[in-house]
JSON list of N, CA and C in Angstrom, two decimals:
[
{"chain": "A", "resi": 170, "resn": "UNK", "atom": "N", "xyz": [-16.60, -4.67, -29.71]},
{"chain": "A", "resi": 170, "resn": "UNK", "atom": "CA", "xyz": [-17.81, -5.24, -29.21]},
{"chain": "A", "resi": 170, "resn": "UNK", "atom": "C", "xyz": [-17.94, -6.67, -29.75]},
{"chain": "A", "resi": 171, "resn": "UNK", "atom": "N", "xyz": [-18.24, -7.63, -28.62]},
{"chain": "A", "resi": 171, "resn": "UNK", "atom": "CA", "xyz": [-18.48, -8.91, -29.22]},
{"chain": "A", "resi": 171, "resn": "UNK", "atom": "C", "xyz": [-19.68, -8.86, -29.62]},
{"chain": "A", "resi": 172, "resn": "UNK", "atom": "N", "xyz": [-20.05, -9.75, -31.46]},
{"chain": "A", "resi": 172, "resn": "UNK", "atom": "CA", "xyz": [-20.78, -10.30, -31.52]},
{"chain": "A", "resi": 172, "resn": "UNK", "atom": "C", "xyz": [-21.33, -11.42, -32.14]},
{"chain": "A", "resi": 173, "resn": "UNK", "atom": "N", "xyz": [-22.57, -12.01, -32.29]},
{"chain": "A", "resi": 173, "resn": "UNK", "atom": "CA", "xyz": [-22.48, -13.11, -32.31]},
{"chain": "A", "resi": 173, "resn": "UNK", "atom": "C", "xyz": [-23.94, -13.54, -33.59]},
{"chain": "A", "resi": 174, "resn": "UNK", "atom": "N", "xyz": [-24.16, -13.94, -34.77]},
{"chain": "A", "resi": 174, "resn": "UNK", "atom": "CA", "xyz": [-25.11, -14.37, -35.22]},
{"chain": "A", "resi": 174, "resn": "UNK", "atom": "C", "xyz": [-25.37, -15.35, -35.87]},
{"chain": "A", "resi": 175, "resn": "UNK", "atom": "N", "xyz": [-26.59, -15.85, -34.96]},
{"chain": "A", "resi": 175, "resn": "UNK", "atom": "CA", "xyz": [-27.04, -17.09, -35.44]},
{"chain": "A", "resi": 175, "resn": "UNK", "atom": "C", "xyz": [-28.57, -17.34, -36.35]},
{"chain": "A", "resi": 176, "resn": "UNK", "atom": "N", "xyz": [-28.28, -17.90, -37.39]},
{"chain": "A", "resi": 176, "resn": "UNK", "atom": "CA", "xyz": [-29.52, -18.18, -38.05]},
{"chain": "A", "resi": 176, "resn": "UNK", "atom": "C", "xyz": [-30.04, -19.81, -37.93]},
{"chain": "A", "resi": 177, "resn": "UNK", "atom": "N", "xyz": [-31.40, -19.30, -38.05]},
{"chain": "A", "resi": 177, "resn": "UNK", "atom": "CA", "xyz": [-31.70, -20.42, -37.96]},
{"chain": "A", "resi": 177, "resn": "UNK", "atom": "C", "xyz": [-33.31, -20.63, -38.56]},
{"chain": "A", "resi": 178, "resn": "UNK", "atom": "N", "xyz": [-33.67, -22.36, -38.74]},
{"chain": "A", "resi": 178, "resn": "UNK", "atom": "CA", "xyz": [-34.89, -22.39, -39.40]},
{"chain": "A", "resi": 178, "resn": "UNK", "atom": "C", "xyz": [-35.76, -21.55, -38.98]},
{"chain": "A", "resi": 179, "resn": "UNK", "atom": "N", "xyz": [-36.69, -20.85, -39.58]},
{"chain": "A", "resi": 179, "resn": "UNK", "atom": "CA", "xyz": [-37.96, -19.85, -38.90]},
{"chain": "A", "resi": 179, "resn": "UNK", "atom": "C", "xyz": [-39.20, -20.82, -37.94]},
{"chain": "A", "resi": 180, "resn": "UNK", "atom": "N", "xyz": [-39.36, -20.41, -37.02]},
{"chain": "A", "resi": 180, "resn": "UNK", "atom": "CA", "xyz": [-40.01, -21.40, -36.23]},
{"chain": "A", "resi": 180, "resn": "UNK", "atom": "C", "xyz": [-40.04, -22.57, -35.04]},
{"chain": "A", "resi": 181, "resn": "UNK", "atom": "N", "xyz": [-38.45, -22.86, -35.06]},
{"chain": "A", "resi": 181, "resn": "UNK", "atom": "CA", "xyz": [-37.67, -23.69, -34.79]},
{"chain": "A", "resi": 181, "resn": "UNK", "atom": "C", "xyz": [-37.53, -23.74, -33.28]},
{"chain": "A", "resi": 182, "resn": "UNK", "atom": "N", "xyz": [-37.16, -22.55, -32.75]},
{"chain": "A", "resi": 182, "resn": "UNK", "atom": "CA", "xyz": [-37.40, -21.89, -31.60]},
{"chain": "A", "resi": 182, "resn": "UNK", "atom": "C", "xyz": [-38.55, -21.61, -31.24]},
{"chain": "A", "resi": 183, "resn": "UNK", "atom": "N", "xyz": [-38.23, -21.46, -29.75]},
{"chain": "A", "resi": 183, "resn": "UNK", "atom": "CA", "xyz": [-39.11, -20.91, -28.94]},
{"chain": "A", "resi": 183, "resn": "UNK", "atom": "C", "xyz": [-38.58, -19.75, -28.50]},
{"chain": "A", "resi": 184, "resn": "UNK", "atom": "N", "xyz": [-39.49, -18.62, -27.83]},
{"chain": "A", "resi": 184, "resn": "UNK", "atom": "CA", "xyz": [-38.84, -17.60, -27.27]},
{"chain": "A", "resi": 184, "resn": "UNK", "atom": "C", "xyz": [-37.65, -18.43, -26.26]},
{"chain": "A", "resi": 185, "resn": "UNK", "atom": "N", "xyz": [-37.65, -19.02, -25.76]},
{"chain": "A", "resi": 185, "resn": "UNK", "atom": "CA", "xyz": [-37.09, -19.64, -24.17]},
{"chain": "A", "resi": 185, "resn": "UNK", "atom": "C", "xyz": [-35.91, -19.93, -24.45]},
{"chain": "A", "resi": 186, "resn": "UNK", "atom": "N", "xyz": [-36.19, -20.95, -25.68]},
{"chain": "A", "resi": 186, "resn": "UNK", "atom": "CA", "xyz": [-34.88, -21.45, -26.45]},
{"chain": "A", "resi": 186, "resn": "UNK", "atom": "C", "xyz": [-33.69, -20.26, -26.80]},
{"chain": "A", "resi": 187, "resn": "UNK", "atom": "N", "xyz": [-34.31, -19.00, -27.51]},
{"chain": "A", "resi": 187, "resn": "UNK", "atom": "CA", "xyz": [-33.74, -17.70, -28.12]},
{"chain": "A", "resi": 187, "resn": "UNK", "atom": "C", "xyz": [-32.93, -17.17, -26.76]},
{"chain": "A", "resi": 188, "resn": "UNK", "atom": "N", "xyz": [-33.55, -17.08, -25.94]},
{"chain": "A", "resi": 188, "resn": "UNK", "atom": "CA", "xyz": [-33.57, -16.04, -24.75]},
{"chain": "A", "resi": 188, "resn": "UNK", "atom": "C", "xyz": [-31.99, -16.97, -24.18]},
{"chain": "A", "resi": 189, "resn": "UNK", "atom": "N", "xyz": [-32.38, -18.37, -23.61]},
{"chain": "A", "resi": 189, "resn": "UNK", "atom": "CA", "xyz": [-31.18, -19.22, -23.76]},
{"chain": "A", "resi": 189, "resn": "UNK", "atom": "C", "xyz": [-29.60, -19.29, -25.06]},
{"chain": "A", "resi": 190, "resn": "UNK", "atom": "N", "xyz": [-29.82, -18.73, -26.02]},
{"chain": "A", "resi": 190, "resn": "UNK", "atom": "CA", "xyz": [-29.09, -18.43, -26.92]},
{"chain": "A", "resi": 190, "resn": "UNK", "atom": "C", "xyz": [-28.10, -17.46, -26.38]},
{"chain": "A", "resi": 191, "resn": "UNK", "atom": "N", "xyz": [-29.24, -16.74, -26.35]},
{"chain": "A", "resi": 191, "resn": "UNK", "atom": "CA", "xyz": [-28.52, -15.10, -25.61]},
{"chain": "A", "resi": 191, "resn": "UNK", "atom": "C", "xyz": [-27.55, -15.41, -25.05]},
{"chain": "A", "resi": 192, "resn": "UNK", "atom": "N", "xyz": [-28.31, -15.92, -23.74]},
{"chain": "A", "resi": 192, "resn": "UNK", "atom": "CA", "xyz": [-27.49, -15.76, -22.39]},
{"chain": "A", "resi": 192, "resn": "UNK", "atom": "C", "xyz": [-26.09, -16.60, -22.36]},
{"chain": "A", "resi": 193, "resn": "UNK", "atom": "N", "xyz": [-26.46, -17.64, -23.23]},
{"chain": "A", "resi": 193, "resn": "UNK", "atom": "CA", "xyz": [-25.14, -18.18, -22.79]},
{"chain": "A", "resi": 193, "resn": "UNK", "atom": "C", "xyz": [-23.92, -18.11, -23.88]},
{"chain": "A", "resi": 194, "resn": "UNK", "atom": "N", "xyz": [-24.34, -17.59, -24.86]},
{"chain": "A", "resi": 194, "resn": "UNK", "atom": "CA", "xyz": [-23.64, -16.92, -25.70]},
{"chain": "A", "resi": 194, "resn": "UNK", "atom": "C", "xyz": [-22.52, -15.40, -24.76]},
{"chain": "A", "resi": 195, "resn": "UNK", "atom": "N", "xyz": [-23.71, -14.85, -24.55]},
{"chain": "A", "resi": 195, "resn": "UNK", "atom": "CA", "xyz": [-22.87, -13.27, -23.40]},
{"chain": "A", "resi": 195, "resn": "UNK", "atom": "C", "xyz": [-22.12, -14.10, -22.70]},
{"chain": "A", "resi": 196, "resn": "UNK", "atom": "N", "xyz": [-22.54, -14.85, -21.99]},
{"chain": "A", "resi": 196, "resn": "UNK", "atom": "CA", "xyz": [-21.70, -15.13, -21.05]},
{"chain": "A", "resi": 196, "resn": "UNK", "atom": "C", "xyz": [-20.22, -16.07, -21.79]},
{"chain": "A", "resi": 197, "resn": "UNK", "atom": "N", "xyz": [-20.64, -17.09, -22.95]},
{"chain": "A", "resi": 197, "resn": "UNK", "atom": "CA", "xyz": [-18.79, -16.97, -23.01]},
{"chain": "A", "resi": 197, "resn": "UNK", "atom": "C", "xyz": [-18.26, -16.47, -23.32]},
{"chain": "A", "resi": 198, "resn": "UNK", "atom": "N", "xyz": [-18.73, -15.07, -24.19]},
{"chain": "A", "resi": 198, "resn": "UNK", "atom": "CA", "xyz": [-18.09, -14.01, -24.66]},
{"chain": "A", "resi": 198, "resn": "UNK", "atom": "C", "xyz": [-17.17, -13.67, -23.47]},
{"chain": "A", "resi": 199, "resn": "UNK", "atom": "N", "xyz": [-18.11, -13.49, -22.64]},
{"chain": "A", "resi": 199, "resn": "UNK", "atom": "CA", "xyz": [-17.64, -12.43, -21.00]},
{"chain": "A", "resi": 199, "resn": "UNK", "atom": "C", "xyz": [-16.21, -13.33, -20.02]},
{"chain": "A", "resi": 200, "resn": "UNK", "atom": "N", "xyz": [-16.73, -14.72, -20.29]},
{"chain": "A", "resi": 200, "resn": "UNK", "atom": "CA", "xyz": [-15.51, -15.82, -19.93]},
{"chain": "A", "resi": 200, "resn": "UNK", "atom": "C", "xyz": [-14.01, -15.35, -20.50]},
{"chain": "A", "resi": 201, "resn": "UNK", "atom": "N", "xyz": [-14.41, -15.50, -21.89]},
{"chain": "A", "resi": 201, "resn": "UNK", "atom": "CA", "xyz": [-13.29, -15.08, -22.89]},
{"chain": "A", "resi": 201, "resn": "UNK", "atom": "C", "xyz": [-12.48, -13.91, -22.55]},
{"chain": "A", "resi": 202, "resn": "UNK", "atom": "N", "xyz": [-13.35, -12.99, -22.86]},
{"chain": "A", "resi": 202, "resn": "UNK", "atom": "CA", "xyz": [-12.82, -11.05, -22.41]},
{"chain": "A", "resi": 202, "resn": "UNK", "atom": "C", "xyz": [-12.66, -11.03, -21.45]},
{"chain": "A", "resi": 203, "resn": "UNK", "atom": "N", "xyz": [-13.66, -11.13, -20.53]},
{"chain": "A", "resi": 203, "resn": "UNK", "atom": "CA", "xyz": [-13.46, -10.60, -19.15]},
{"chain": "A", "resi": 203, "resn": "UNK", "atom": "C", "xyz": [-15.53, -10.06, -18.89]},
{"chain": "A", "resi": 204, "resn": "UNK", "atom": "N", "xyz": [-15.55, -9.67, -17.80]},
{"chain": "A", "resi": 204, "resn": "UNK", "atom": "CA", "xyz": [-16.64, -9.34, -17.28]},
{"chain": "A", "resi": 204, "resn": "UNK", "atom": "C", "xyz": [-16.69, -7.75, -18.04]},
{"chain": "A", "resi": 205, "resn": "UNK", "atom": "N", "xyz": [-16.15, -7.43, -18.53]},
{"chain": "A", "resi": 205, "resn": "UNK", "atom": "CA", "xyz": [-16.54, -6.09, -18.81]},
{"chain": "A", "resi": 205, "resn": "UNK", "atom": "C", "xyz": [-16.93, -6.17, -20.64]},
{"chain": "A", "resi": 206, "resn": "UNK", "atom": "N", "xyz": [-17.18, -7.07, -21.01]},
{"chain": "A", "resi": 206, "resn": "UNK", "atom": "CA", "xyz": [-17.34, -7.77, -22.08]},
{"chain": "A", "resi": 206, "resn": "UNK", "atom": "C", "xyz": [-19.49, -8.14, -22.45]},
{"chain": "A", "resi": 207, "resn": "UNK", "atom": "N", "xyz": [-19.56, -7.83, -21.48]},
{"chain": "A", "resi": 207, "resn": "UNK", "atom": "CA", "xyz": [-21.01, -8.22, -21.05]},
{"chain": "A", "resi": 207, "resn": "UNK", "atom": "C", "xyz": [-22.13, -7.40, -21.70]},
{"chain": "A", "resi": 208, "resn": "UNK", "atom": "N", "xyz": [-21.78, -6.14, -21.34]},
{"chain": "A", "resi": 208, "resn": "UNK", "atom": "CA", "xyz": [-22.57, -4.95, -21.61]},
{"chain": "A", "resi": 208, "resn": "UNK", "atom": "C", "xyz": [-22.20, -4.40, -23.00]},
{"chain": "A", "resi": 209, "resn": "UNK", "atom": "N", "xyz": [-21.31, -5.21, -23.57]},
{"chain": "A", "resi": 209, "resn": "UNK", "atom": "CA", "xyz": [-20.97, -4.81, -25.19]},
{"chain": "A", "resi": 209, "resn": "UNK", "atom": "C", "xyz": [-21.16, -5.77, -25.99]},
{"chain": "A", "resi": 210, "resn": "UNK", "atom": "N", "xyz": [-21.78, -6.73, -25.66]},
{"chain": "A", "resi": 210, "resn": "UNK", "atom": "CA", "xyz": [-21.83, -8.05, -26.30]},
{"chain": "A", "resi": 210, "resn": "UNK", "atom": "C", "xyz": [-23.14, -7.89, -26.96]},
{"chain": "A", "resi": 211, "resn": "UNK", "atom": "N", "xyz": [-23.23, -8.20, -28.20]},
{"chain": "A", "resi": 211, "resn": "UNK", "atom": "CA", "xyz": [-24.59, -8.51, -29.53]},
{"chain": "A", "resi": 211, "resn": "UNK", "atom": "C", "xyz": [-24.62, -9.84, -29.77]},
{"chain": "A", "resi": 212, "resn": "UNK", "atom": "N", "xyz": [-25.94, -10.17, -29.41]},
{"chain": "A", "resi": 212, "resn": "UNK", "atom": "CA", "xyz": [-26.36, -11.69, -30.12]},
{"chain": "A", "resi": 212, "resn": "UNK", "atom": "C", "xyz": [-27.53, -11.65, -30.44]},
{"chain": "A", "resi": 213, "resn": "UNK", "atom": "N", "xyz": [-27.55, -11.62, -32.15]},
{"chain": "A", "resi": 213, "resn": "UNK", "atom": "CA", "xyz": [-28.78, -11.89, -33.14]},
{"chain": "A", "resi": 213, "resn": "UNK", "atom": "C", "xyz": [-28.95, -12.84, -33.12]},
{"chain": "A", "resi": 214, "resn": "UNK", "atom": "N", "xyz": [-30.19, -13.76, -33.28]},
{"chain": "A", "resi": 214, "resn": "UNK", "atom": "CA", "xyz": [-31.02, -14.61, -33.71]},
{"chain": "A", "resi": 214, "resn": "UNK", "atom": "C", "xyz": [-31.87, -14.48, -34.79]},
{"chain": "A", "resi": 215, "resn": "UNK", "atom": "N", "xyz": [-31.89, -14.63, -35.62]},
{"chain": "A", "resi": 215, "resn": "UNK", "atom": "CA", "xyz": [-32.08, -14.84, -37.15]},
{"chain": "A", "resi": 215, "resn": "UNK", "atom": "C", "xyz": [-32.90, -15.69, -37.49]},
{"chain": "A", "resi": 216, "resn": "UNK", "atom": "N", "xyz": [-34.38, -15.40, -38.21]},
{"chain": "A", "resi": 216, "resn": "UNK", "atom": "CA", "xyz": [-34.90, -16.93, -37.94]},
{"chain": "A", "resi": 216, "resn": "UNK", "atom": "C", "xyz": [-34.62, -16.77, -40.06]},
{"chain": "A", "resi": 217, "resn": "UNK", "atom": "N", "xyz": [-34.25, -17.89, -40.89]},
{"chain": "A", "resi": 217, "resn": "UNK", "atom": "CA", "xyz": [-34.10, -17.85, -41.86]},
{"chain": "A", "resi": 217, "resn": "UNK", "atom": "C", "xyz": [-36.05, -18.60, -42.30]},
{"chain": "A", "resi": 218, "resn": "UNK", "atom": "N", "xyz": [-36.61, -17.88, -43.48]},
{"chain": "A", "resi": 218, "resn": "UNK", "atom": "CA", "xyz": [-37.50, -18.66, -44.08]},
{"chain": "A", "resi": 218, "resn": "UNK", "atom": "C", "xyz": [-37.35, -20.17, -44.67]},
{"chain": "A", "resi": 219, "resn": "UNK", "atom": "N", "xyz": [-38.43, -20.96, -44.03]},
{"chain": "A", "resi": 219, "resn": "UNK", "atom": "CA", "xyz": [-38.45, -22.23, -44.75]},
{"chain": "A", "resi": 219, "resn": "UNK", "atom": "C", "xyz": [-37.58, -22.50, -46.25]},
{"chain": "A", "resi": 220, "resn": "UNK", "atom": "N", "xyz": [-37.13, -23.12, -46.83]},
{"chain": "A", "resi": 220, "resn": "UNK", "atom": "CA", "xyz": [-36.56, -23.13, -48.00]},
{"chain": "A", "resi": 220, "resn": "UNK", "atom": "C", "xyz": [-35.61, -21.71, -48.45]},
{"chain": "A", "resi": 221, "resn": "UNK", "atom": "N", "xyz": [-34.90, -21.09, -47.57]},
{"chain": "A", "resi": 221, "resn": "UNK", "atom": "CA", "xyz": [-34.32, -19.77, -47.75]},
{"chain": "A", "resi": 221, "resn": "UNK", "atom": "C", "xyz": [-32.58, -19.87, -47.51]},
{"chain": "A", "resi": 222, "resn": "UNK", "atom": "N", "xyz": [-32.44, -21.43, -47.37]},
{"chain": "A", "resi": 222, "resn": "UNK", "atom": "CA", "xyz": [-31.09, -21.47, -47.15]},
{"chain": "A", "resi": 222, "resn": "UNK", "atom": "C", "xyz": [-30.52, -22.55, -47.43]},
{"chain": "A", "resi": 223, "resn": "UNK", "atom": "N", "xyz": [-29.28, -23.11, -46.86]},
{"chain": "A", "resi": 223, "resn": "UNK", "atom": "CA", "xyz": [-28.83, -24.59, -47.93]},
{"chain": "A", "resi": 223, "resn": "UNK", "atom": "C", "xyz": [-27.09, -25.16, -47.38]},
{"chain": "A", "resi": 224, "resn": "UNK", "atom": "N", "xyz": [-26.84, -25.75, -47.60]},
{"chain": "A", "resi": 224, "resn": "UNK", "atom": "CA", "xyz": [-25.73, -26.04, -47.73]},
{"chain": "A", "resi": 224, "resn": "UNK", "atom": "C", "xyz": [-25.22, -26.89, -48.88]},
{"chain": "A", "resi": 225, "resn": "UNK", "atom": "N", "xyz": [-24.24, -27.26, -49.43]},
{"chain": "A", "resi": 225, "resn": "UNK", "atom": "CA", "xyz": [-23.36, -27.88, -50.20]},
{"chain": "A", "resi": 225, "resn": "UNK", "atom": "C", "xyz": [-23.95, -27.59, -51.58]},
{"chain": "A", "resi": 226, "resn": "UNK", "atom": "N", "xyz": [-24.47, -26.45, -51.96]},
{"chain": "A", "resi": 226, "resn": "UNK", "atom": "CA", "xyz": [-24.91, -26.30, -53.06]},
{"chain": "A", "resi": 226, "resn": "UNK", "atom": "C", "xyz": [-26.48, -26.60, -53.38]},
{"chain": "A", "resi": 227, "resn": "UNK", "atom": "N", "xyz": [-27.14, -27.26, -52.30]},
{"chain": "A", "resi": 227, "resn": "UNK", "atom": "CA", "xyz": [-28.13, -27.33, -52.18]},
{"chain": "A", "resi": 227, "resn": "UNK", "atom": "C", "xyz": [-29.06, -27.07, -51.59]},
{"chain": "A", "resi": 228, "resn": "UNK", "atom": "N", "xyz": [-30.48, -26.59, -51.25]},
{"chain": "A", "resi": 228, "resn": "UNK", "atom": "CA", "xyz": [-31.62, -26.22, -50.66]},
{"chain": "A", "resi": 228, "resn": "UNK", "atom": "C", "xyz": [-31.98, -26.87, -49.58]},
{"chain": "A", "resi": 229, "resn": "UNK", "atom": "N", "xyz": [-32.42, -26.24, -48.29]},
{"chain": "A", "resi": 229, "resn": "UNK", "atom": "CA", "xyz": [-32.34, -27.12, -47.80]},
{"chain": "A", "resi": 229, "resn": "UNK", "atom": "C", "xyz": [-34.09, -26.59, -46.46]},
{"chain": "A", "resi": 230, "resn": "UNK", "atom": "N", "xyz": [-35.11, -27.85, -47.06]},
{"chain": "A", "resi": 230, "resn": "UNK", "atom": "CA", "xyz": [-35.99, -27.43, -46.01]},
{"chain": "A", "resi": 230, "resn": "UNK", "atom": "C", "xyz": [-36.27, -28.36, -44.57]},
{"chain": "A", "resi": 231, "resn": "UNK", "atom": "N", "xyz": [-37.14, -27.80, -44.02]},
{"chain": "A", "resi": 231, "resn": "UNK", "atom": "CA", "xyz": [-37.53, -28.22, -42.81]},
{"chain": "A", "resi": 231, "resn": "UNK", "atom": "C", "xyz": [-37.90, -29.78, -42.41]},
{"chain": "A", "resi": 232, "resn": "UNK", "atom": "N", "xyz": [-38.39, -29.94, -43.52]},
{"chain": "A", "resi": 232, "resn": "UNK", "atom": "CA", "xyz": [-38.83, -31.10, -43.61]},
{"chain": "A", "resi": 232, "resn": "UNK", "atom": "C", "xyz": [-37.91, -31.98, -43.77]},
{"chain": "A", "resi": 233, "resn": "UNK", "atom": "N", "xyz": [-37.24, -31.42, -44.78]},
{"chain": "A", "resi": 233, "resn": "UNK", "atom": "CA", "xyz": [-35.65, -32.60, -45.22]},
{"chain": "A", "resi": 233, "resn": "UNK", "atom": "C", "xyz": [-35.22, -32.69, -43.87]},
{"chain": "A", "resi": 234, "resn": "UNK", "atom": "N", "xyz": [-34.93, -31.20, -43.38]},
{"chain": "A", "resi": 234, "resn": "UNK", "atom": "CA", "xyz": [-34.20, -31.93, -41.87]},
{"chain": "A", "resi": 234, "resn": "UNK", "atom": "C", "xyz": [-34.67, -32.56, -40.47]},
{"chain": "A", "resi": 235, "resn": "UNK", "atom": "N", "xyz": [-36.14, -32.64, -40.94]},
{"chain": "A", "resi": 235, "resn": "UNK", "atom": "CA", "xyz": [-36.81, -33.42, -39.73]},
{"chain": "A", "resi": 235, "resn": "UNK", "atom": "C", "xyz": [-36.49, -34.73, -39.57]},
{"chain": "A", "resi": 236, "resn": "UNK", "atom": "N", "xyz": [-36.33, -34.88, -41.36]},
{"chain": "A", "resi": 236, "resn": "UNK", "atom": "CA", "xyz": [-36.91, -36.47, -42.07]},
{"chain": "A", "resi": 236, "resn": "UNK", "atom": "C", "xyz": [-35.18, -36.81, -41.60]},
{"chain": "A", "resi": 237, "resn": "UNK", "atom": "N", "xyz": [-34.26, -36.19, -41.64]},
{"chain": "A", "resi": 237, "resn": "UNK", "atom": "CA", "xyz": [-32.89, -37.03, -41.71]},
{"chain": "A", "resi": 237, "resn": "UNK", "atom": "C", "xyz": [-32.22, -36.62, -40.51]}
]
């Protein structure tokens, strides 16, 4: 079963945006495999809490990444 998860800032999204995640996620899964790939395909969306995540060793919030 393909699947697929993405995290991301909490809030960040919209349902519309998420729903768009989905879909076009399944679908290159389904490109990839084949059409029968569709109906087995998982895609989480993850919303991570403000200050709950980081890269390079460091913290990393919302704000930092508005500001840069």
């Amino acid at each position: 079963m393909p699947f697929a998860n993405f995290k991301v800032p909490a809030g960040t999204l919209t349902a519309e945006q998420k729903t768009l995640i989905v879909t076009r996620t399944t679908e290159l899964y389904a490109e990839i495999y084949g059409d029968r790939a569709r109906a087995n395909t998982m895609v989480l969306v993850e919303e991570v809490a403000d200050g709950g995540w980081g890269i390079g060793g460091g913290v990393l919030t919302l704000a930092e990444l508005q500001a840069g």
